[in-house]
């Protein structure tokens, strides 16, 4: 049933005078001047840096350039893959592209990594918002150049936005759904127009899209068949590469934007290299030998016991933890509700009860992880305890259409007895499955149609087989025909993109300021059938859709927190995702040949952009 959207008057009746949170009130950019050129944008009008700032506080203009940074990336975007690559187009759904391709392309505006939602002009010298807030006019910097020396103009920007709307990866195309036009109004003036149905924070997402050269792409396919680099304009350009083995990015010595405030003191390495390893042990051995210089350790066994080798004992390698960013961090398993046997929330809850985090953390993780309970860990957006009056006011309009548990205490996974096979929890799982119509027939459970309850857990690394085998064994102990299927990197990526799985693990961040577009990609019904989206469980719930839209209309950070916490309560009560574990810090190790500024930025940690090569340190450890 489609839920009616309440009018402002109805909404205020629902909330009551004591908790009148005006989520349908003033626009997001109400405090931002219209028809005035602006040097930056933020969700709620607050900018840390003035128009005449010279560089970001976390940048290092005094640091030298030079050296090679050979590292193992800890995050990636779009169709990128850290195990292999077979295309150099990182911005389409299909294929496997190498990480960090985005460094080769400039964008209209650039994030500030020490602010939760602020962006400042890169290609755009300024942006002007129309009075109706549906049109954005960008004055481009005339000095902008592609790597071949050709000028970057408004025609290239317009071409890029229209191309990405039509053929881009879903994470890029979907936020452009309400884009009415992207057009050049002159050689250096670009205008982006929306229908009015877009989220008011959509602009904050789309101004960071890559800009391509129209001349270099016209008449050529924009798809995953490309094994030649696209012409870019960013701080790096493609260097040497060997598909499936390694890729190098070379710093552009005469980069047109190197002295702009948003770029000064960043991207200091002459070369950035990524080697591809199909096996985690091989990757670790390459690091120990000094073939790779930096890595973030995600295997707790290695962190606890493996960092005891000669280079570390002699001080050539440093082992250091950095605090996690203050962004919504989500790590969980998704049960694919496109398959009928997972429609019932009781089935999903029962499967979740079979995971013994306490035993797993002690026996596999050396106590290094914490239990994840929410898609919004590490932030104020995570719901805790009972609903606040403001949260409850939002949820009440959906009573009867959302799980009753969403209206009570925030749902959290139960704590096990740590035995690895908690009889109380497994008994409750059996009860829920019986209630949902699954009964034992022989070794496994079946429904009244004789269908067996099967769960195949899809993974791409042996480490997940080891860690989750006890979980699978618990599922089998209660009558579920559970198994693990390990695939190679390309097969895994293809099946993930086409939702061809039962159960899969995933980690993603939803940002320091979750936007409607970002939330839609993961939770909204419009993305449930869009291949390549991150709505892995196939969530399609009108109440969730409305809460996502409410979050998109929040006019202050407090209102956004209220709306997202209400959404969090519903998502957790629906059991779409089975939360598993997370680390509150980056566990890193690196060869001691780099300089960096501390503390790190609060909202992003791209070491390849922040750190620099220290020649004296490199000489001291024999790496110069």
mmCIF file of N, CA and C in Angstrom, residues 80-159:
data_model
loop_
_atom_site.group_PDB
_atom_site.id
_atom_site.type_symbol
_atom_site.label_atom_id
_atom_site.label_comp_id
_atom_site.label_asym_id
_atom_site.label_seq_id
_atom_site.Cartn_x
_atom_site.Cartn_y
_atom_site.Cartn_z
ATOM 1 N N UNK A 80 34.957 -0.744 -9.022
ATOM 2 C CA UNK A 80 36.363 -1.018 -8.736
ATOM 3 C C UNK A 80 36.533 -2.313 -7.943
ATOM 4 N N UNK A 81 37.679 -2.929 -8.146
ATOM 5 C CA UNK A 81 37.968 -4.223 -7.534
ATOM 6 C C UNK A 81 39.426 -4.217 -7.074
ATOM 7 N N UNK A 82 39.678 -4.655 -5.847
ATOM 8 C CA UNK A 82 41.047 -4.647 -5.325
ATOM 9 C C UNK A 82 41.795 -5.942 -5.611
ATOM 10 N N UNK A 83 41.130 -6.904 -6.242
ATOM 11 C CA UNK A 83 41.767 -8.190 -6.506
ATOM 12 C C UNK A 83 42.179 -8.373 -7.962
ATOM 13 N N UNK A 84 41.543 -7.624 -8.853
ATOM 14 C CA UNK A 84 41.836 -7.774 -10.276
ATOM 15 C C UNK A 84 41.281 -6.567 -11.010
ATOM 16 N N UNK A 85 41.640 -6.394 -12.294
ATOM 17 C CA UNK A 85 40.950 -5.407 -13.126
ATOM 18 C C UNK A 85 41.042 -5.817 -14.583
ATOM 19 N N UNK A 86 39.977 -5.477 -15.331
ATOM 20 C CA UNK A 86 39.903 -5.824 -16.751
ATOM 21 C C UNK A 86 39.344 -4.685 -17.584
ATOM 22 N N UNK A 87 39.168 -3.506 -16.959
ATOM 23 C CA UNK A 87 38.729 -2.313 -17.677
ATOM 24 C C UNK A 87 39.361 -1.106 -17.012
ATOM 25 N N UNK A 88 39.491 -0.012 -17.760
ATOM 26 C CA UNK A 88 39.983 1.235 -17.194
ATOM 27 C C UNK A 88 38.881 2.280 -17.112
ATOM 28 N N UNK A 89 37.653 1.837 -17.327
ATOM 29 C CA UNK A 89 36.509 2.732 -17.123
ATOM 30 C C UNK A 89 35.903 2.415 -15.763
ATOM 31 N N UNK A 90 36.126 3.279 -14.823
ATOM 32 C CA UNK A 90 35.702 3.060 -13.447
ATOM 33 C C UNK A 90 34.290 3.549 -13.169
ATOM 34 N N UNK A 91 33.599 4.073 -14.182
ATOM 35 C CA UNK A 91 32.361 4.807 -13.935
ATOM 36 C C UNK A 91 31.136 4.175 -14.578
ATOM 37 N N UNK A 92 31.227 2.868 -14.898
ATOM 38 C CA UNK A 92 30.095 2.120 -15.442
ATOM 39 C C UNK A 92 29.816 0.927 -14.532
ATOM 40 N N UNK A 93 28.690 0.266 -14.743
ATOM 41 C CA UNK A 93 28.291 -0.807 -13.833
ATOM 42 C C UNK A 93 29.112 -2.072 -14.022
ATOM 43 N N UNK A 94 29.394 -2.429 -15.269
ATOM 44 C CA UNK A 94 30.013 -3.721 -15.542
ATOM 45 C C UNK A 94 31.539 -3.630 -15.525
ATOM 46 N N UNK A 95 32.167 -4.802 -15.484
ATOM 47 C CA UNK A 95 33.616 -4.871 -15.494
ATOM 48 C C UNK A 95 34.221 -4.648 -14.126
ATOM 49 N N UNK A 96 35.532 -4.827 -14.067
ATOM 50 C CA UNK A 96 36.294 -4.637 -12.837
ATOM 51 C C UNK A 96 37.385 -3.614 -13.118
ATOM 52 N N UNK A 97 37.281 -2.468 -12.470
ATOM 53 C CA UNK A 97 38.243 -1.388 -12.694
ATOM 54 C C UNK A 97 39.196 -1.282 -11.513
ATOM 55 N N UNK A 98 40.376 -0.718 -11.719
ATOM 56 C CA UNK A 98 41.313 -0.556 -10.606
ATOM 57 C C UNK A 98 40.904 0.597 -9.698
ATOM 58 N N UNK A 99 41.151 0.482 -8.396
ATOM 59 C CA UNK A 99 40.884 1.601 -7.488
ATOM 60 C C UNK A 99 41.739 2.813 -7.829
ATOM 61 N N UNK A 100 41.264 3.961 -7.405
ATOM 62 C CA UNK A 100 41.901 5.278 -7.484
ATOM 63 C C UNK A 100 41.899 5.880 -8.879
ATOM 64 N N UNK A 101 41.131 5.317 -9.788
ATOM 65 C CA UNK A 101 40.991 5.929 -11.100
ATOM 66 C C UNK A 101 40.414 7.337 -10.978
ATOM 67 N N UNK A 102 39.642 7.583 -9.907
ATOM 68 C CA UNK A 102 39.028 8.900 -9.718
ATOM 69 C C UNK A 102 40.060 10.014 -9.554
ATOM 70 N N UNK A 103 41.299 9.676 -9.175
ATOM 71 C CA UNK A 103 42.332 10.705 -9.008
ATOM 72 C C UNK A 103 42.723 11.356 -10.338
ATOM 73 N N UNK A 104 42.353 10.748 -11.442
ATOM 74 C CA UNK A 104 42.714 11.277 -12.759
ATOM 75 C C UNK A 104 41.719 12.324 -13.259
ATOM 76 N N UNK A 105 40.641 12.552 -12.508
ATOM 77 C CA UNK A 105 39.572 13.414 -13.001
ATOM 78 C C UNK A 105 39.243 14.507 -11.986
ATOM 79 N N UNK A 106 39.087 15.715 -12.498
ATOM 80 C CA UNK A 106 38.649 16.811 -11.643
ATOM 81 C C UNK A 106 37.135 16.872 -11.610
ATOM 82 N N UNK A 107 36.632 17.581 -10.625
ATOM 83 C CA UNK A 107 35.202 17.721 -10.398
ATOM 84 C C UNK A 107 34.866 19.195 -10.206
ATOM 85 N N UNK A 108 33.591 19.509 -10.263
ATOM 86 C CA UNK A 108 33.183 20.902 -10.098
ATOM 87 C C UNK A 108 33.605 21.439 -8.738
ATOM 88 N N UNK A 109 33.395 20.623 -7.702
ATOM 89 C CA UNK A 109 33.721 21.055 -6.352
ATOM 90 C C UNK A 109 34.411 19.913 -5.619
ATOM 91 N N UNK A 110 35.046 20.243 -4.497
ATOM 92 C CA UNK A 110 35.852 19.279 -3.751
ATOM 93 C C UNK A 110 35.438 19.273 -2.282
ATOM 94 N N UNK A 111 35.311 18.078 -1.721
ATOM 95 C CA UNK A 111 35.014 17.926 -0.289
ATOM 96 C C UNK A 111 36.084 18.563 0.580
ATOM 97 N N UNK A 112 35.659 19.091 1.713
ATOM 98 C CA UNK A 112 36.595 19.407 2.792
ATOM 99 C C UNK A 112 36.549 18.234 3.753
ATOM 100 N N UNK A 113 37.692 17.630 4.030
ATOM 101 C CA UNK A 113 37.722 16.393 4.806
ATOM 102 C C UNK A 113 37.686 16.642 6.308
ATOM 103 N N UNK A 114 37.647 17.914 6.709
ATOM 104 C CA UNK A 114 37.509 18.231 8.131
ATOM 105 C C UNK A 114 36.177 18.906 8.435
ATOM 106 N N UNK A 115 35.244 18.826 7.502
ATOM 107 C CA UNK A 115 33.875 19.312 7.703
ATOM 108 C C UNK A 115 32.921 18.203 7.276
ATOM 109 N N UNK A 116 31.759 18.094 7.906
ATOM 110 C CA UNK A 116 30.880 16.955 7.598
ATOM 111 C C UNK A 116 30.162 17.048 6.265
ATOM 112 N N UNK A 117 29.979 18.239 5.711
ATOM 113 C CA UNK A 117 29.175 18.315 4.493
ATOM 114 C C UNK A 117 29.522 19.522 3.622
ATOM 115 N N UNK A 118 30.735 20.035 3.701
ATOM 116 C CA UNK A 118 31.105 21.234 2.953
ATOM 117 C C UNK A 118 31.905 20.900 1.705
ATOM 118 N N UNK A 119 31.663 21.669 0.633
ATOM 119 C CA UNK A 119 32.415 21.531 -0.611
ATOM 120 C C UNK A 119 32.836 22.909 -1.090
ATOM 121 N N UNK A 120 33.997 22.960 -1.742
ATOM 122 C CA UNK A 120 34.548 24.213 -2.236
ATOM 123 C C UNK A 120 34.931 24.052 -3.700
ATOM 124 N N UNK A 121 34.979 25.173 -4.421
ATOM 125 C CA UNK A 121 35.159 25.148 -5.853
ATOM 126 C C UNK A 121 36.496 24.597 -6.307
ATOM 127 N N UNK A 122 36.457 23.688 -7.298
ATOM 128 C CA UNK A 122 37.661 23.179 -7.960
ATOM 129 C C UNK A 122 37.608 23.630 -9.418
ATOM 130 N N UNK A 123 36.952 22.881 -10.296
ATOM 131 C CA UNK A 123 36.721 23.380 -11.650
ATOM 132 C C UNK A 123 35.869 24.637 -11.620
ATOM 133 N N UNK A 124 34.959 24.687 -10.656
ATOM 134 C CA UNK A 124 34.062 25.836 -10.530
ATOM 135 C C UNK A 124 34.689 26.902 -9.640
ATOM 136 N N UNK A 125 34.822 28.085 -10.189
ATOM 137 C CA UNK A 125 35.282 29.221 -9.394
ATOM 138 C C UNK A 125 34.198 29.660 -8.424
ATOM 139 N N UNK A 126 32.939 29.544 -8.864
ATOM 140 C CA UNK A 126 31.806 29.896 -8.008
ATOM 141 C C UNK A 126 30.568 29.163 -8.490
ATOM 142 N N UNK A 127 29.556 29.119 -7.622
ATOM 143 C CA UNK A 127 28.262 28.543 -7.969
ATOM 144 C C UNK A 127 27.175 29.502 -7.505
ATOM 145 N N UNK A 128 26.155 29.646 -8.330
ATOM 146 C CA UNK A 128 25.026 30.522 -8.008
ATOM 147 C C UNK A 128 23.756 29.688 -7.993
ATOM 148 N N UNK A 129 22.987 29.805 -6.920
ATOM 149 C CA UNK A 129 21.748 29.039 -6.763
ATOM 150 C C UNK A 129 20.573 29.914 -7.165
ATOM 151 N N UNK A 130 19.681 29.378 -7.981
ATOM 152 C CA UNK A 130 18.501 30.144 -8.388
ATOM 153 C C UNK A 130 17.544 30.307 -7.217
ATOM 154 N N UNK A 131 16.620 31.222 -7.349
ATOM 155 C CA UNK A 131 15.682 31.501 -6.262
ATOM 156 C C UNK A 131 14.830 30.286 -5.919
ATOM 157 N N UNK A 132 14.470 29.478 -6.935
ATOM 158 C CA UNK A 132 13.666 28.282 -6.649
ATOM 159 C C UNK A 132 14.519 27.097 -6.220
ATOM 160 N N UNK A 133 15.841 27.278 -6.189
ATOM 161 C CA UNK A 133 16.806 26.283 -5.726
ATOM 162 C C UNK A 133 16.812 25.012 -6.573
ATOM 163 N N UNK A 134 16.362 25.134 -7.802
ATOM 164 C CA UNK A 134 16.389 23.994 -8.721
ATOM 165 C C UNK A 134 17.437 24.149 -9.816
ATOM 166 N N UNK A 135 18.058 25.314 -9.881
ATOM 167 C CA UNK A 135 19.041 25.574 -10.919
ATOM 168 C C UNK A 135 20.334 26.058 -10.284
ATOM 169 N N UNK A 136 21.458 25.516 -10.788
ATOM 170 C CA UNK A 136 22.773 25.853 -10.246
ATOM 171 C C UNK A 136 23.679 26.252 -11.414
ATOM 172 N N UNK A 137 24.206 27.456 -11.331
ATOM 173 C CA UNK A 137 25.053 27.970 -12.395
ATOM 174 C C UNK A 137 26.488 28.059 -11.897
ATOM 175 N N UNK A 138 27.389 27.393 -12.611
ATOM 176 C CA UNK A 138 28.792 27.318 -12.213
ATOM 177 C C UNK A 138 29.648 28.159 -13.162
ATOM 178 N N UNK A 139 30.428 29.059 -12.587
ATOM 179 C CA UNK A 139 31.420 29.781 -13.364
ATOM 180 C C UNK A 139 32.715 28.980 -13.308
ATOM 181 N N UNK A 140 33.156 28.483 -14.456
ATOM 182 C CA UNK A 140 34.316 27.601 -14.501
ATOM 183 C C UNK A 140 35.613 28.406 -14.580
ATOM 184 N N UNK A 141 36.668 27.796 -14.070
ATOM 185 C CA UNK A 141 37.979 28.452 -14.130
ATOM 186 C C UNK A 141 38.523 28.313 -15.567
ATOM 187 N N UNK A 142 38.837 29.422 -16.204
ATOM 188 C CA UNK A 142 39.287 29.353 -17.605
ATOM 189 C C UNK A 142 40.627 28.657 -17.775
ATOM 190 N N UNK A 143 41.411 28.547 -16.685
ATOM 191 C CA UNK A 143 42.726 27.904 -16.796
ATOM 192 C C UNK A 143 42.658 26.379 -16.753
ATOM 193 N N UNK A 144 41.480 25.806 -16.513
ATOM 194 C CA UNK A 144 41.347 24.346 -16.405
ATOM 195 C C UNK A 144 41.761 23.658 -17.709
ATOM 196 N N UNK A 145 42.554 22.594 -17.588
ATOM 197 C CA UNK A 145 43.089 21.881 -18.748
ATOM 198 C C UNK A 145 43.011 20.374 -18.542
ATOM 199 N N UNK A 146 42.815 19.670 -19.662
ATOM 200 C CA UNK A 146 42.962 18.221 -19.654
ATOM 201 C C UNK A 146 44.452 17.890 -19.747
ATOM 202 N N UNK A 147 44.768 16.643 -19.545
ATOM 203 C CA UNK A 147 46.168 16.231 -19.514
ATOM 204 C C UNK A 147 46.878 16.400 -20.859
ATOM 205 N N UNK A 148 46.136 16.465 -21.950
ATOM 206 C CA UNK A 148 46.773 16.674 -23.261
ATOM 207 C C UNK A 148 46.934 18.151 -23.587
ATOM 208 N N UNK A 149 46.603 19.017 -22.619
ATOM 209 C CA UNK A 149 46.751 20.450 -22.818
ATOM 210 C C UNK A 149 45.527 21.143 -23.371
ATOM 211 N N UNK A 150 44.515 20.397 -23.790
ATOM 212 C CA UNK A 150 43.307 21.017 -24.338
ATOM 213 C C UNK A 150 42.477 21.640 -23.223
ATOM 214 N N UNK A 151 41.787 22.759 -23.507
ATOM 215 C CA UNK A 151 41.003 23.424 -22.470
ATOM 216 C C UNK A 151 39.798 22.597 -22.040
ATOM 217 N N UNK A 152 39.492 22.668 -20.747
ATOM 218 C CA UNK A 152 38.285 22.027 -20.212
ATOM 219 C C UNK A 152 37.202 23.094 -20.160
ATOM 220 N N UNK A 153 36.124 22.902 -20.892
ATOM 221 C CA UNK A 153 35.086 23.918 -21.027
ATOM 222 C C UNK A 153 33.742 23.425 -20.501
ATOM 223 N N UNK A 154 32.793 24.333 -20.516
ATOM 224 C CA UNK A 154 31.440 23.995 -20.074
ATOM 225 C C UNK A 154 30.824 22.911 -20.951
ATOM 226 N N UNK A 155 31.221 22.843 -22.226
ATOM 227 C CA UNK A 155 30.723 21.781 -23.112
ATOM 228 C C UNK A 155 31.146 20.413 -22.594
ATOM 229 N N UNK A 156 32.367 20.316 -22.078
ATOM 230 C CA UNK A 156 32.840 19.034 -21.526
ATOM 231 C C UNK A 156 32.055 18.662 -20.277
ATOM 232 N N UNK A 157 31.761 19.643 -19.433
ATOM 233 C CA UNK A 157 31.019 19.368 -18.207
ATOM 234 C C UNK A 157 29.606 18.914 -18.549
ATOM 235 N N UNK A 158 28.944 19.632 -19.458
ATOM 236 C CA UNK A 158 27.585 19.255 -19.848
ATOM 237 C C UNK A 158 27.568 17.854 -20.460
ATOM 238 N N UNK A 159 28.524 17.584 -21.338
ATOM 239 C CA UNK A 159 28.636 16.256 -21.953
ATOM 240 C C UNK A 159 28.773 15.178 -20.887
#
